Structure formats: structure tokens, C-alpha cells
mmCIF file of C-alpha atoms and ligand atoms in Angstrom:
data_model
loop_
_atom_site.group_PDB
_atom_site.id
_atom_site.type_symbol
_atom_site.label_atom_id
_atom_site.label_comp_id
_atom_site.label_asym_id
_atom_site.label_seq_id
_atom_site.Cartn_x
_atom_site.Cartn_y
_atom_site.Cartn_z
ATOM 1 C CA MET Q 1 -110.950 113.271 35.951
ATOM 2 C CA LYS Q 2 -110.373 113.044 32.201
ATOM 3 C CA LYS Q 3 -108.765 109.776 31.113
ATOM 4 C CA SER Q 4 -105.343 110.440 29.689
ATOM 5 C CA ILE Q 5 -104.828 109.774 25.968
ATOM 6 C CA GLU Q 6 -102.266 106.999 25.649
ATOM 7 C CA LYS Q 7 -103.110 104.599 22.857
ATOM 8 C CA VAL Q 8 -103.285 106.555 19.614
ATOM 9 C CA LEU Q 9 -103.973 105.152 16.149
ATOM 10 C CA VAL Q 10 -102.623 107.221 13.249
ATOM 11 C CA ILE Q 11 -104.352 106.854 9.889
ATOM 12 C CA ASN Q 12 -103.112 108.053 6.515
ATOM 13 C CA SER Q 13 -106.020 107.308 4.228
ATOM 14 C CA GLY Q 14 -105.051 107.874 0.595
ATOM 15 C CA SER Q 15 -106.970 107.437 -2.624
ATOM 16 C CA SER Q 16 -106.067 103.752 -3.024
ATOM 17 C CA SER Q 17 -104.181 102.841 0.168
ATOM 18 C CA LEU Q 18 -104.542 103.146 3.925
ATOM 19 C CA LYS Q 19 -101.426 103.335 6.113
ATOM 20 C CA TYR Q 20 -101.637 103.038 9.877
ATOM 21 C CA GLN Q 21 -99.436 103.160 12.953
ATOM 22 C CA LEU Q 22 -100.395 102.522 16.560
ATOM 23 C CA PHE Q 23 -98.546 104.408 19.318
ATOM 24 C CA ASP Q 24 -98.259 104.171 23.084
ATOM 25 C CA MET Q 25 -97.944 107.905 23.777
ATOM 26 C CA ALA Q 26 -96.940 107.441 27.421
ATOM 27 C CA THR Q 27 -93.540 106.366 26.060
ATOM 28 C CA GLU Q 28 -93.907 107.486 22.402
ATOM 29 C CA THR Q 29 -93.268 103.936 21.220
ATOM 30 C CA ARG Q 30 -94.776 102.392 18.128
ATOM 31 C CA LEU Q 31 -96.833 99.273 18.833
ATOM 32 C CA ALA Q 32 -97.795 98.361 15.263
ATOM 33 C CA LYS Q 33 -97.746 99.585 11.684
ATOM 34 C CA GLY Q 34 -99.195 98.416 8.395
ATOM 35 C CA LEU Q 35 -100.539 99.190 4.988
ATOM 36 C CA VAL Q 36 -103.694 98.152 3.132
ATOM 37 C CA GLU Q 37 -103.309 98.600 -0.607
ATOM 38 C CA ARG Q 38 -105.388 98.575 -3.798
ATOM 39 C CA ILE Q 39 -108.557 99.980 -2.216
ATOM 40 C CA GLY Q 40 -111.250 100.078 -4.896
ATOM 41 C CA CYS Q 41 -108.989 98.384 -7.455
ATOM 42 C CA GLY Q 42 -108.649 94.696 -6.599
ATOM 43 C CA GLY Q 43 -108.257 94.901 -2.794
ATOM 44 C CA PRO Q 44 -110.960 96.019 -0.299
ATOM 45 C CA ALA Q 45 -113.836 97.818 -2.052
ATOM 46 C CA THR Q 46 -114.050 100.789 0.334
ATOM 47 C CA HIS Q 47 -112.077 102.573 3.073
ATOM 48 C CA ALA Q 48 -114.514 101.106 5.626
ATOM 49 C CA GLU Q 49 -113.560 97.606 4.465
ATOM 50 C CA ALA Q 50 -109.881 98.515 4.526
ATOM 51 C CA LEU Q 51 -110.342 99.611 8.126
ATOM 52 C CA LYS Q 52 -111.904 96.240 8.989
ATOM 53 C CA GLN Q 53 -108.712 94.666 7.678
ATOM 54 C CA VAL Q 54 -106.683 96.998 9.921
ATOM 55 C CA VAL Q 55 -108.726 95.952 12.966
ATOM 56 C CA ALA Q 56 -108.164 92.303 12.052
ATOM 57 C CA GLU Q 57 -104.419 92.851 11.625
ATOM 58 C CA LEU Q 58 -104.183 94.682 14.952
ATOM 59 C CA GLY Q 59 -106.017 91.892 16.788
ATOM 60 C CA ASP Q 60 -105.977 92.510 20.564
ATOM 61 C CA ALA Q 61 -104.002 95.727 20.035
ATOM 62 C CA ALA Q 62 -107.154 97.309 18.519
ATOM 63 C CA LYS Q 63 -108.774 97.242 21.972
ATOM 64 C CA GLY Q 64 -108.676 100.341 24.142
ATOM 65 C CA ILE Q 65 -107.658 102.865 21.466
ATOM 66 C CA ASP Q 66 -108.092 106.295 23.107
ATOM 67 C CA ALA Q 67 -107.945 108.498 20.012
ATOM 68 C CA ILE Q 68 -107.315 108.467 16.266
ATOM 69 C CA GLY Q 69 -105.198 111.020 14.411
ATOM 70 C CA HIS Q 70 -105.732 111.492 10.671
ATOM 71 C CA ARG Q 71 -103.454 112.996 8.066
ATOM 72 C CA ILE Q 72 -105.450 115.449 5.956
ATOM 73 C CA LEU Q 73 -103.987 117.076 2.856
ATOM 74 C CA HIS Q 74 -105.618 120.491 2.948
ATOM 75 C CA GLY Q 75 -107.001 122.692 5.696
ATOM 76 C CA GLY Q 76 -107.342 125.805 3.534
ATOM 77 C CA GLU Q 77 -107.425 128.934 5.675
ATOM 78 C CA THR Q 78 -110.066 127.315 7.892
ATOM 79 C CA PHE Q 79 -107.733 125.055 9.842
ATOM 80 C CA ARG Q 80 -104.695 126.854 11.253
ATOM 81 C CA ASP Q 81 -104.063 124.019 13.689
ATOM 82 C CA SER Q 82 -105.012 120.382 14.056
ATOM 83 C CA ALA Q 83 -108.643 119.983 15.161
ATOM 84 C CA LEU Q 84 -111.118 117.578 16.730
ATOM 85 C CA MET Q 85 -113.242 116.416 13.796
ATOM 86 C CA THR Q 86 -116.707 117.191 15.123
ATOM 87 C CA LYS Q 87 -119.711 117.268 12.778
ATOM 88 C CA ALA Q 88 -119.182 121.013 12.298
ATOM 89 C CA ASN Q 89 -115.488 120.587 11.469
ATOM 90 C CA MET Q 90 -116.226 117.725 9.066
ATOM 91 C CA ALA Q 91 -118.678 120.016 7.249
ATOM 92 C CA LYS Q 92 -116.005 122.743 7.052
ATOM 93 C CA ALA Q 93 -113.404 120.248 5.790
ATOM 94 C CA LYS Q 94 -115.776 118.996 3.085
ATOM 95 C CA LYS Q 95 -115.854 122.530 1.671
ATOM 96 C CA LEU Q 96 -112.103 122.179 1.028
ATOM 97 C CA VAL Q 97 -112.382 119.119 -1.244
ATOM 98 C CA LYS Q 98 -111.890 121.441 -4.246
ATOM 99 C CA PHE Q 99 -108.282 121.961 -3.088
ATOM 100 C CA GLY Q 100 -107.528 118.226 -3.267
ATOM 101 C CA PRO Q 101 -110.154 116.399 -5.314
ATOM 102 C CA LEU Q 102 -108.083 113.206 -5.312
ATOM 103 C CA HIS Q 103 -106.883 113.073 -1.690
ATOM 104 C CA MET Q 104 -109.487 114.942 0.366
ATOM 105 C CA PRO Q 105 -112.415 112.525 -0.179
ATOM 106 C CA ALA Q 106 -110.148 109.624 0.838
ATOM 107 C CA ASN Q 107 -108.810 111.519 3.883
ATOM 108 C CA LEU Q 108 -112.290 112.447 5.088
ATOM 109 C CA GLY Q 109 -113.669 109.015 4.142
ATOM 110 C CA GLY Q 110 -111.073 107.543 6.517
ATOM 111 C CA ILE Q 111 -112.491 109.645 9.366
ATOM 112 C CA GLU Q 112 -116.069 108.583 8.606
ATOM 113 C CA ALA Q 113 -115.003 104.936 8.474
ATOM 114 C CA CYS Q 114 -113.317 105.329 11.883
ATOM 115 C CA GLU Q 115 -116.424 106.963 13.364
ATOM 116 C CA ARG Q 116 -118.367 103.816 12.485
ATOM 117 C CA THR Q 117 -115.710 101.248 13.345
ATOM 118 C CA PHE Q 118 -114.376 102.797 16.568
ATOM 119 C CA ARG Q 119 -117.590 104.153 18.096
ATOM 120 C CA GLY Q 120 -117.063 106.950 20.616
ATOM 121 C CA VAL Q 121 -113.316 107.260 19.942
ATOM 122 C CA PRO Q 122 -112.395 110.889 19.095
ATOM 123 C CA ASN Q 123 -110.920 111.649 15.647
ATOM 124 C CA VAL Q 124 -108.404 114.467 15.259
ATOM 125 C CA GLY Q 125 -107.542 115.930 11.846
ATOM 126 C CA VAL Q 126 -103.910 116.955 11.266
ATOM 127 C CA PHE Q 127 -103.649 119.147 8.185
ATOM 128 C CA ASP Q 128 -100.537 119.220 5.988
ATOM 129 C CA THR Q 129 -101.067 122.942 5.382
ATOM 130 C CA ALA Q 130 -101.778 124.121 8.958
ATOM 131 C CA PHE Q 131 -98.210 124.696 10.195
ATOM 132 C CA HIS Q 132 -97.616 127.034 7.241
ATOM 133 C CA ILE Q 133 -100.938 128.866 7.167
ATOM 134 C CA ALA Q 134 -100.829 129.515 10.932
ATOM 135 C CA THR Q 135 -98.038 132.091 10.705
ATOM 136 C CA MET Q 136 -97.132 132.776 7.055
ATOM 137 C CA PRO Q 137 -97.457 136.518 6.354
ATOM 138 C CA ASP Q 138 -99.442 137.750 3.350
ATOM 139 C CA CYS Q 139 -96.331 139.155 1.651
ATOM 140 C CA ALA Q 140 -95.143 135.551 1.270
ATOM 141 C CA GLY Q 141 -98.529 133.871 0.908
ATOM 142 C CA MET Q 142 -100.284 135.963 -1.740
ATOM 143 C CA TYR Q 143 -99.806 135.826 -5.521
ATOM 144 C CA ALA Q 144 -99.450 139.048 -7.514
ATOM 145 C CA ILE Q 145 -102.653 138.572 -9.526
ATOM 146 C CA ASP Q 146 -106.037 140.304 -9.235
ATOM 147 C CA PRO Q 147 -107.132 139.726 -5.601
ATOM 148 C CA LYS Q 148 -110.586 138.716 -6.874
ATOM 149 C CA TYR Q 149 -109.139 135.227 -7.533
ATOM 150 C CA TYR Q 150 -108.118 134.946 -3.903
ATOM 151 C CA LYS Q 151 -111.508 136.188 -2.732
ATOM 152 C CA LYS Q 152 -113.541 133.999 -5.092
ATOM 153 C CA MET Q 153 -111.441 130.851 -5.251
ATOM 154 C CA GLY Q 154 -108.902 131.016 -2.429
ATOM 155 C CA ILE Q 155 -105.997 131.175 -4.896
ATOM 156 C CA ARG Q 156 -102.955 131.754 -2.653
ATOM 157 C CA LYS Q 157 -99.983 129.865 -1.245
ATOM 158 C CA TYR Q 158 -100.827 127.215 1.385
ATOM 159 C CA GLY Q 159 -97.742 124.980 1.502
ATOM 160 C CA PHE Q 160 -97.552 121.238 2.251
ATOM 161 C CA HIS Q 161 -95.474 118.751 4.294
ATOM 162 C CA GLY Q 162 -96.368 120.958 7.285
ATOM 163 C CA THR Q 163 -96.410 117.994 9.653
ATOM 164 C CA SER Q 164 -92.853 117.068 8.661
ATOM 165 C CA HIS Q 165 -91.557 120.657 8.863
ATOM 166 C CA LYS Q 166 -93.165 120.965 12.311
ATOM 167 C CA PHE Q 167 -91.631 117.718 13.551
ATOM 168 C CA VAL Q 168 -88.092 118.645 12.468
ATOM 169 C CA THR Q 169 -88.516 122.211 13.769
ATOM 170 C CA GLN Q 170 -89.295 120.851 17.252
ATOM 171 C CA ALA Q 171 -86.458 118.329 17.004
ATOM 172 C CA ALA Q 172 -84.004 121.008 15.826
ATOM 173 C CA ALA Q 173 -84.925 123.325 18.723
ATOM 174 C CA LYS Q 174 -84.199 120.469 21.100
ATOM 175 C CA PHE Q 175 -80.907 119.680 19.332
ATOM 176 C CA LEU Q 176 -79.861 123.359 19.452
ATOM 177 C CA LYS Q 177 -81.018 123.596 23.102
ATOM 178 C CA LYS Q 178 -83.100 126.675 22.259
ATOM 179 C CA PRO Q 179 -86.708 127.407 23.170
ATOM 180 C CA LEU Q 180 -88.973 126.766 20.160
ATOM 181 C CA SER Q 181 -90.092 130.410 20.143
ATOM 182 C CA LYS Q 182 -86.496 131.578 19.598
ATOM 183 C CA VAL Q 183 -85.419 129.213 16.851
ATOM 184 C CA ASN Q 184 -84.778 130.310 13.227
ATOM 185 C CA LEU Q 185 -84.304 127.572 10.627
ATOM 186 C CA VAL Q 186 -84.362 126.593 7.001
ATOM 187 C CA THR Q 187 -85.968 123.130 6.904
ATOM 188 C CA CYS Q 188 -85.518 121.065 3.730
ATOM 189 C CA HIS Q 189 -87.903 118.114 3.246
ATOM 190 C CA LEU Q 190 -86.414 116.349 0.218
ATOM 191 C CA GLY Q 191 -88.238 113.188 -0.830
ATOM 192 C CA ASN Q 192 -90.295 112.107 -3.757
ATOM 193 C CA GLY Q 193 -92.088 115.398 -3.227
ATOM 194 C CA SER Q 194 -89.872 118.159 -1.822
ATOM 195 C CA SER Q 195 -90.415 121.451 -0.024
ATOM 196 C CA LEU Q 196 -88.424 123.956 2.007
ATOM 197 C CA ALA Q 197 -89.737 126.073 4.867
ATOM 198 C CA ALA Q 198 -88.382 129.291 6.362
ATOM 199 C CA ILE Q 199 -88.909 129.123 10.133
ATOM 200 C CA ARG Q 200 -88.692 132.314 12.184
ATOM 201 C CA SER Q 201 -89.260 132.231 15.951
ATOM 202 C CA GLY Q 202 -90.512 128.637 15.642
ATOM 203 C CA GLY Q 203 -93.182 129.404 12.987
ATOM 204 C CA VAL Q 204 -93.310 129.338 9.186
ATOM 205 C CA VAL Q 205 -92.704 132.636 7.359
ATOM 206 C CA ASP Q 206 -92.422 131.138 3.886
ATOM 207 C CA THR Q 207 -92.493 127.771 2.138
ATOM 208 C CA SER Q 208 -91.736 126.591 -1.380
ATOM 209 C CA MET Q 209 -94.931 124.736 -2.311
ATOM 210 C CA GLY Q 210 -97.942 126.857 -3.189
ATOM 211 C CA LEU Q 211 -101.647 126.525 -3.941
ATOM 212 C CA THR Q 212 -100.757 122.888 -4.694
ATOM 213 C CA PRO Q 213 -97.624 120.772 -4.162
ATOM 214 C CA LEU Q 214 -96.456 121.571 -7.713
ATOM 215 C CA ALA Q 215 -94.389 124.656 -6.865
ATOM 216 C CA GLY Q 216 -90.794 124.987 -5.706
ATOM 217 C CA MET Q 217 -88.208 122.243 -5.937
ATOM 218 C CA VAL Q 218 -87.348 119.896 -8.819
ATOM 219 C CA MET Q 219 -89.094 116.706 -7.611
ATOM 220 C CA GLY Q 220 -89.439 113.059 -8.621
ATOM 221 C CA THR Q 221 -92.198 113.703 -11.152
ATOM 222 C CA ARG Q 222 -93.086 117.405 -10.587
ATOM 223 C CA CYS Q 223 -91.405 120.319 -12.337
ATOM 224 C CA GLY Q 224 -91.459 122.743 -9.403
ATOM 225 C CA ASP Q 225 -91.074 126.447 -10.223
ATOM 226 C CA ILE Q 226 -91.739 127.285 -13.859
ATOM 227 C CA ASP Q 227 -92.736 130.406 -15.764
ATOM 228 C CA ALA Q 228 -96.558 130.153 -16.021
ATOM 229 C CA ALA Q 229 -96.264 131.417 -19.600
ATOM 230 C CA ALA Q 230 -94.292 128.270 -20.516
ATOM 231 C CA VAL Q 231 -97.293 126.200 -19.420
ATOM 232 C CA LEU Q 232 -99.611 128.304 -21.557
ATOM 233 C CA ALA Q 233 -97.259 128.013 -24.546
ATOM 234 C CA ILE Q 234 -97.269 124.190 -24.347
ATOM 235 C CA MET Q 235 -101.054 124.067 -23.956
ATOM 236 C CA GLU Q 236 -101.515 126.294 -26.936
ATOM 237 C CA ALA Q 237 -98.991 124.560 -29.210
ATOM 238 C CA GLU Q 238 -100.099 121.004 -28.401
ATOM 239 C CA GLY Q 239 -103.791 121.648 -27.735
ATOM 240 C CA LYS Q 240 -103.599 120.223 -24.201
ATOM 241 C CA THR Q 241 -106.527 120.481 -21.801
ATOM 242 C CA PRO Q 242 -105.939 121.685 -18.222
ATOM 243 C CA ALA Q 243 -106.367 118.071 -17.017
ATOM 244 C CA GLU Q 244 -103.740 116.811 -19.478
ATOM 245 C CA MET Q 245 -101.367 119.610 -18.521
ATOM 246 C CA ASP Q 246 -101.875 118.745 -14.848
ATOM 247 C CA VAL Q 247 -100.665 115.196 -15.560
ATOM 248 C CA ILE Q 248 -97.646 116.447 -17.541
ATOM 249 C CA LEU Q 249 -96.523 118.864 -14.809
ATOM 250 C CA ASN Q 250 -97.278 116.658 -11.774
ATOM 251 C CA LYS Q 251 -96.601 113.129 -13.026
ATOM 252 C CA LYS Q 252 -94.349 113.378 -16.079
ATOM 253 C CA SER Q 253 -91.862 116.105 -15.207
ATOM 254 C CA GLY Q 254 -89.030 116.504 -12.691
ATOM 255 C CA LEU Q 255 -86.303 113.839 -12.442
ATOM 256 C CA LEU Q 256 -88.454 111.423 -14.458
ATOM 257 C CA ALA Q 257 -88.613 113.722 -17.479
ATOM 258 C CA LEU Q 258 -85.020 114.893 -17.177
ATOM 259 C CA ALA Q 259 -83.270 111.572 -16.651
ATOM 260 C CA GLY Q 260 -85.726 108.690 -16.993
ATOM 261 C CA SER Q 261 -86.460 107.795 -13.367
ATOM 262 C CA SER Q 262 -88.308 109.513 -10.522
ATOM 263 C CA ASP Q 263 -86.144 107.711 -7.958
ATOM 264 C CA CYS Q 264 -83.157 109.741 -6.815
ATOM 265 C CA ARG Q 265 -81.094 106.580 -6.182
ATOM 266 C CA ASP Q 266 -81.393 105.642 -9.871
ATOM 267 C CA ILE Q 267 -80.379 109.141 -10.918
ATOM 268 C CA CYS Q 268 -77.337 109.101 -8.600
ATOM 269 C CA ALA Q 269 -76.300 105.699 -10.001
ATOM 270 C CA LYS Q 270 -76.677 106.909 -13.595
ATOM 271 C CA ALA Q 271 -74.737 110.107 -12.875
ATOM 272 C CA ALA Q 272 -71.921 108.066 -11.306
ATOM 273 C CA LYS Q 273 -71.633 106.164 -14.598
ATOM 274 C CA GLY Q 274 -71.259 109.425 -16.502
ATOM 275 C CA ASP Q 275 -74.857 109.861 -17.726
ATOM 276 C CA LYS Q 276 -75.001 113.570 -18.648
ATOM 277 C CA ALA Q 277 -78.795 113.910 -18.330
ATOM 278 C CA ALA Q 278 -78.711 112.416 -14.804
ATOM 279 C CA GLU Q 279 -75.797 114.686 -13.865
ATOM 280 C CA LEU Q 280 -77.726 117.761 -15.021
ATOM 281 C CA ALA Q 281 -80.892 116.605 -13.209
ATOM 282 C CA LEU Q 282 -78.971 116.304 -9.905
ATOM 283 C CA GLU Q 283 -77.359 119.691 -10.422
ATOM 284 C CA MET Q 284 -80.734 121.295 -11.157
ATOM 285 C CA LEU Q 285 -82.202 119.721 -8.018
ATOM 286 C CA ALA Q 286 -79.299 120.826 -5.798
ATOM 287 C CA TYR Q 287 -79.106 124.282 -7.356
ATOM 288 C CA ARG Q 288 -82.776 124.982 -6.641
ATOM 289 C CA VAL Q 289 -82.447 123.839 -3.021
ATOM 290 C CA ALA Q 290 -79.345 126.019 -2.478
ATOM 291 C CA LEU Q 291 -81.074 128.998 -4.104
ATOM 292 C CA TYR Q 292 -83.980 128.743 -1.667
ATOM 293 C CA ILE Q 293 -81.708 128.167 1.346
ATOM 294 C CA GLY Q 294 -79.962 131.444 0.561
ATOM 295 C CA ALA Q 295 -83.267 133.269 0.191
ATOM 296 C CA TYR Q 296 -84.803 131.761 3.314
ATOM 297 C CA ASN Q 297 -81.700 132.439 5.403
ATOM 298 C CA THR Q 298 -82.302 136.123 4.630
ATOM 299 C CA ILE Q 299 -86.032 135.916 5.351
ATOM 300 C CA VAL Q 300 -85.588 134.292 8.781
ATOM 301 C CA GLY Q 301 -82.985 136.881 9.765
ATOM 302 C CA GLY Q 302 -80.139 134.358 9.858
ATOM 303 C CA ALA Q 303 -80.768 130.670 10.460
ATOM 304 C CA ASP Q 304 -79.574 128.874 13.614
ATOM 305 C CA ALA Q 305 -79.447 125.690 11.529
ATOM 306 C CA ILE Q 306 -80.236 124.216 8.128
ATOM 307 C CA VAL Q 307 -82.168 120.952 8.491
ATOM 308 C CA MET Q 308 -82.196 118.103 5.943
ATOM 309 C CA THR Q 309 -84.972 115.497 6.066
ATOM 310 C CA GLY Q 310 -87.134 113.241 3.822
ATOM 311 C CA GLY Q 311 -85.880 110.194 1.899
ATOM 312 C CA ILE Q 312 -83.213 112.163 0.011
ATOM 313 C CA GLY Q 313 -82.299 114.598 2.809
ATOM 314 C CA GLU Q 314 -81.879 111.779 5.326
ATOM 315 C CA ASN Q 315 -80.028 109.328 3.088
ATOM 316 C CA SER Q 316 -78.286 110.870 0.121
ATOM 317 C CA SER Q 317 -74.792 112.129 1.003
ATOM 318 C CA GLU Q 318 -74.338 112.808 -2.690
ATOM 319 C CA VAL Q 319 -77.259 115.223 -3.009
ATOM 320 C CA ARG Q 320 -76.447 116.871 0.346
ATOM 321 C CA GLU Q 321 -72.869 117.505 -0.790
ATOM 322 C CA ARG Q 322 -74.072 119.015 -4.071
ATOM 323 C CA ILE Q 323 -76.284 121.393 -2.061
ATOM 324 C CA VAL Q 324 -73.903 122.305 0.755
ATOM 325 C CA TRP Q 325 -70.853 123.264 -1.345
ATOM 326 C CA ARG Q 326 -73.022 125.963 -2.923
ATOM 327 C CA LEU Q 327 -73.545 127.594 0.501
ATOM 328 C CA GLY Q 328 -69.961 128.866 0.922
ATOM 329 C CA ALA Q 329 -71.071 132.506 0.883
ATOM 330 C CA LEU Q 330 -73.083 131.798 4.058
ATOM 331 C CA GLY Q 331 -69.952 130.438 5.743
ATOM 332 C CA VAL Q 332 -71.350 126.901 5.635
ATOM 333 C CA LYS Q 333 -68.753 124.097 5.533
ATOM 334 C CA LEU Q 334 -69.390 120.386 5.100
ATOM 335 C CA ASP Q 335 -67.785 117.645 7.213
ATOM 336 C CA LYS Q 336 -67.387 115.003 4.498
ATOM 337 C CA SER Q 337 -67.014 112.155 6.922
ATOM 338 C CA ALA Q 338 -70.069 113.151 9.015
ATOM 339 C CA ASN Q 339 -72.000 113.542 5.748
ATOM 340 C CA LYS Q 340 -71.877 109.774 5.255
ATOM 341 C CA VAL Q 341 -74.720 109.496 7.812
ATOM 342 C CA ARG Q 342 -77.962 107.795 6.761
ATOM 343 C CA GLY Q 343 -81.260 108.051 8.577
ATOM 344 C CA GLU Q 344 -79.885 109.346 11.891
ATOM 345 C CA LEU Q 345 -79.903 112.719 13.653
ATOM 346 C CA LYS Q 346 -76.436 114.167 13.081
ATOM 347 C CA ALA Q 347 -74.704 117.455 12.263
ATOM 348 C CA ILE Q 348 -72.963 117.141 8.890
ATOM 349 C CA SER Q 349 -71.310 120.581 8.909
ATOM 350 C CA ALA Q 350 -67.659 121.099 9.882
ATOM 351 C CA LYS Q 351 -66.730 122.667 13.252
ATOM 352 C CA GLY Q 352 -66.003 126.094 11.766
ATOM 353 C CA SER Q 353 -69.284 126.248 9.808
ATOM 354 C CA LYS Q 354 -71.161 129.512 10.501
ATOM 355 C CA ILE Q 355 -74.506 127.711 10.288
ATOM 356 C CA PRO Q 356 -74.801 124.072 11.376
ATOM 357 C CA VAL Q 357 -76.345 121.690 8.842
ATOM 358 C CA VAL Q 358 -78.207 118.885 10.589
ATOM 359 C CA VAL Q 359 -79.777 115.686 9.260
ATOM 360 C CA ILE Q 360 -82.981 114.990 11.223
ATOM 361 C CA PRO Q 361 -85.110 111.949 10.312
ATOM 362 C CA THR Q 362 -88.712 113.076 10.081
ATOM 363 C CA ASN Q 363 -91.572 111.213 11.749
ATOM 364 C CA GLU Q 364 -94.878 112.538 10.492
ATOM 365 C CA GLU Q 365 -96.895 109.752 12.128
ATOM 366 C CA LEU Q 366 -95.460 110.530 15.574
ATOM 367 C CA MET Q 367 -96.155 114.242 14.995
ATOM 368 C CA ILE Q 368 -99.786 113.385 14.167
ATOM 369 C CA ALA Q 369 -100.035 111.286 17.346
ATOM 370 C CA ARG Q 370 -98.503 114.116 19.436
ATOM 371 C CA ASP Q 371 -100.935 116.649 17.968
ATOM 372 C CA THR Q 372 -103.837 114.286 18.637
ATOM 373 C CA VAL Q 373 -102.870 114.107 22.317
ATOM 374 C CA ARG Q 374 -102.361 117.898 22.498
ATOM 375 C CA ILE Q 375 -105.709 118.748 20.859
ATOM 376 C CA LEU Q 376 -107.640 116.390 23.114
ATOM 377 C CA GLY Q 377 -105.844 117.718 26.193
ATOM 378 C CA LYS Q 378 -106.973 121.312 25.495
HETATM 379 P P1 ADP D 1 -92.129 110.404 -0.149
HETATM 380 O O1 ADP D 1 -92.009 111.856 -0.545
HETATM 381 O O2 ADP D 1 -92.890 109.580 -1.147
HETATM 382 O O3 ADP D 1 -92.498 110.186 1.292
HETATM 383 P P2 ADP D 1 -89.446 109.697 0.664
HETATM 384 O O4 ADP D 1 -89.345 110.824 1.627
HETATM 385 O O5 ADP D 1 -89.428 108.315 1.178
HETATM 386 O O6 ADP D 1 -90.656 109.847 -0.333
HETATM 387 O O7 ADP D 1 -88.240 109.873 -0.378
HETATM 388 C C1 ADP D 1 -88.115 109.046 -1.483
HETATM 389 C C2 ADP D 1 -86.872 109.499 -2.239
HETATM 390 O O8 ADP D 1 -85.725 109.322 -1.400
HETATM 391 C C3 ADP D 1 -86.630 108.687 -3.499
HETATM 392 O O9 ADP D 1 -86.293 109.560 -4.565
HETATM 393 C C4 ADP D 1 -85.427 107.856 -3.125
HETATM 394 O O10 ADP D 1 -84.624 107.552 -4.235
HETATM 395 C C5 ADP D 1 -84.703 108.780 -2.184
HETATM 396 N N1 ADP D 1 -83.673 108.072 -1.420
HETATM 397 C C6 ADP D 1 -83.821 107.175 -0.422
HETATM 398 N N2 ADP D 1 -82.618 106.694 -0.036
HETATM 399 C C7 ADP D 1 -81.693 107.295 -0.829
HETATM 400 C C8 ADP D 1 -80.261 107.243 -0.963
HETATM 401 N N3 ADP D 1 -79.545 106.468 -0.184
HETATM 402 N N4 ADP D 1 -79.681 107.992 -1.900
HETATM 403 C C9 ADP D 1 -80.413 108.786 -2.714
HETATM 404 N N5 ADP D 1 -81.725 108.894 -2.630
HETATM 405 C C10 ADP D 1 -82.363 108.172 -1.712
#
């Protein structure tokens, strides 16, 4: 008989940090969590060394790990679900490094380090794009440019935060007491990076991020949706290279450019003191979210619920209120008192609201651990 998978280590191996959580999946409880920072810049020299530090920190808890789940940024169109990272799958994943030159080598390096450190323990890759790419139709996923760019370079929409959207979709189905295959939702992951997903019959039919996480919402440091011609105009006028423009759009735009901080708490505090730039930044953020909720409600054929998650979605009553009052045409009504909730699962819409609005704390690490168990049980 196959040994059941109980003790699961979850690894999020980034370019300069390695986050981990250890779960007992018999009860879905977290046994340990930690973070190794400054890899390659003052701390451990490599991801393998960082992993040694993790083993040391875990002590006895590092014994008897049944499986390891890894967060991986990009699965392209190759990975439509999480997958056991065999030699063949590692080779396929390495072909996708072009989609995430910064993150993918670190993600895959984390797997290779685990193969050496935890000999014989299976590694499962959980891709941030897979939940979207599994079911998103071409009418939502393709860009209206010459299809040769899709064929040659894979230029299309992939979407990100899939693990979070999947977790809250499952949690929302449970909350609504509906089978997953019958649930229609608009899920809003609002954090430092933000994305919305349109969920029809339990699967993604559209999402706001694109080829990269730059598209869609107004984010901490990313501009989100912008006329591509505006980008070209800036490049031309200021003689910027593509690499310089990448930094401007991904790291120096969004809330940071509009109001001087990428942290939504700072912006809320400034707006409360009457800072006009901060006020406009919050309105732009909320407007864009409401715009997409309206669109996605149409696309899913009427949502059973609107879900708010991520650092802002879970905690900021202020931002939620600025979004929800814009949804009057959908018959959505806010319960101001319920909207005070922070970091807990709770409906924040009033009784008469046509669509419930629900705050659901996300748990990407637990989702990765659940997928790891599911993949190995196949
Ligand atoms: P990441 O995308 O990096 O995982 P998070 O999901 O943790 O980020 O979200 C971080 C964002 O959440 C920050 O902009 C932070 O200001 C915001 N946030 C957290 N708590 C609050 C709050 N109480 N009010 C407003 N914003 C908040």
C-alpha cells in the first residue's frame, strides 16, 4: 500500500529569498514557517545553502517529510495543472525561463536544491499560471496582434496569482454551500500585486494579468492597463531601452508614482489627511477594480459572490468601501459594520444585496500543500 502523504514542506524560492512552511496535511495544520533572506547578497551564497539553513531551523521537524510543494511563477501552456517534477518535467519547465528570467531560475533552483538535500522525497511544482490556463478560452486569452507572435514567442495572456484565486474559489464554494462545478465568482486578489479572475463553473474564464503581471489593476509599483502607444511615446521621447521601460512600468509606477508610496496603508493615511494625489490614487485603484467586476460579472453569467482577498482585500475597509459603492447597478449593497472585518472570512454585503461580497483570507501555501497531496495521490 502507498504511504499516505502527511508531512508536506512548501517552498517559495525567490530570486533573493526562500520562504517555507511545513504542514501536517492529516489535519491541515502548520507545523513551522520561516524565511531565509539575502541569498547571494550577504546571506547564504546559493539556494542550496539557504535550504541547509532551513533544515537547521526545522531541526527534528525536518525528519520524515513525505513531499515538497514548490511555488513556480510560470507554467506557460505546458503546465495546465500542478505536476510531479520528474526529469522530463524539469526539462519542460526550463524551457519557460524566458517568461520569468528573474523568478524561474530561482524557483527551479529551489527544486534542484531539494532533490539533493531531501533525497528520494518527491517534488511537486505548483504553477501560478495553471489555474487560469487550464480553462481560459482563446477569446479571452489571445491578443489581437498577428498570430505569428503567439506561434513564435507564446505571446498571449497567462494570468498570475492562480494559486490564490484557486484557494478562494474553493473556499467560496464551501461558504456558498455549492458544488465547485456550479459556482460563478469574481475573485479579487488585491495586494502589492493585484489581479481579478472571472470564475465560471469553478474554472477561470478570464483574468486581469496578462503575458506578465504588469496588466490590469493599479498596483503598488505597476501601472496595470495602459495604452501600449503611451509606452512607445515615452520610449521614443526619452530614448529609453526596453529594459529601462520595464523598470519604469513595473517598479516605478502605480501607487508609488501617483502618491509617493507603494504601500496602500500609507496612501490611505495620506488621503485621510486631505492629500489630493493619494485621494486620486485610491479612486483610480477602486475604479479599475469596480470596472472589472462589472465586466466579469457579465462574463461569468452572473456571479454567485464577489470575493475580496490579498493584503488590501482582506484588511482595508476603506478600499473595499470605495469599490463596493460603485457596484450599485449590480444591486450590491455594503454592510458598513460588517465591512470593518480584517483578515477573517466574512460577508461584508448587506442582507438585501443581490450579490454577496465576501472577504476570504487567502492561503497560497496551504493550496500548494493540498495540490502536492492531490498530485501524488493520482
Ligand atoms: P503581496 O502582494 O506582496 O503578497 P499582500 O497581499 O501582503 O502583498 O498585500 C500588501 C498590501 O496590503 C500593501 O499595500 C499593504 O499596505 C496592504 N494592506 C495591509 N493591511 C492593510 C490595511 N489595514 N489597510 C490598507 N492596506 C493594507
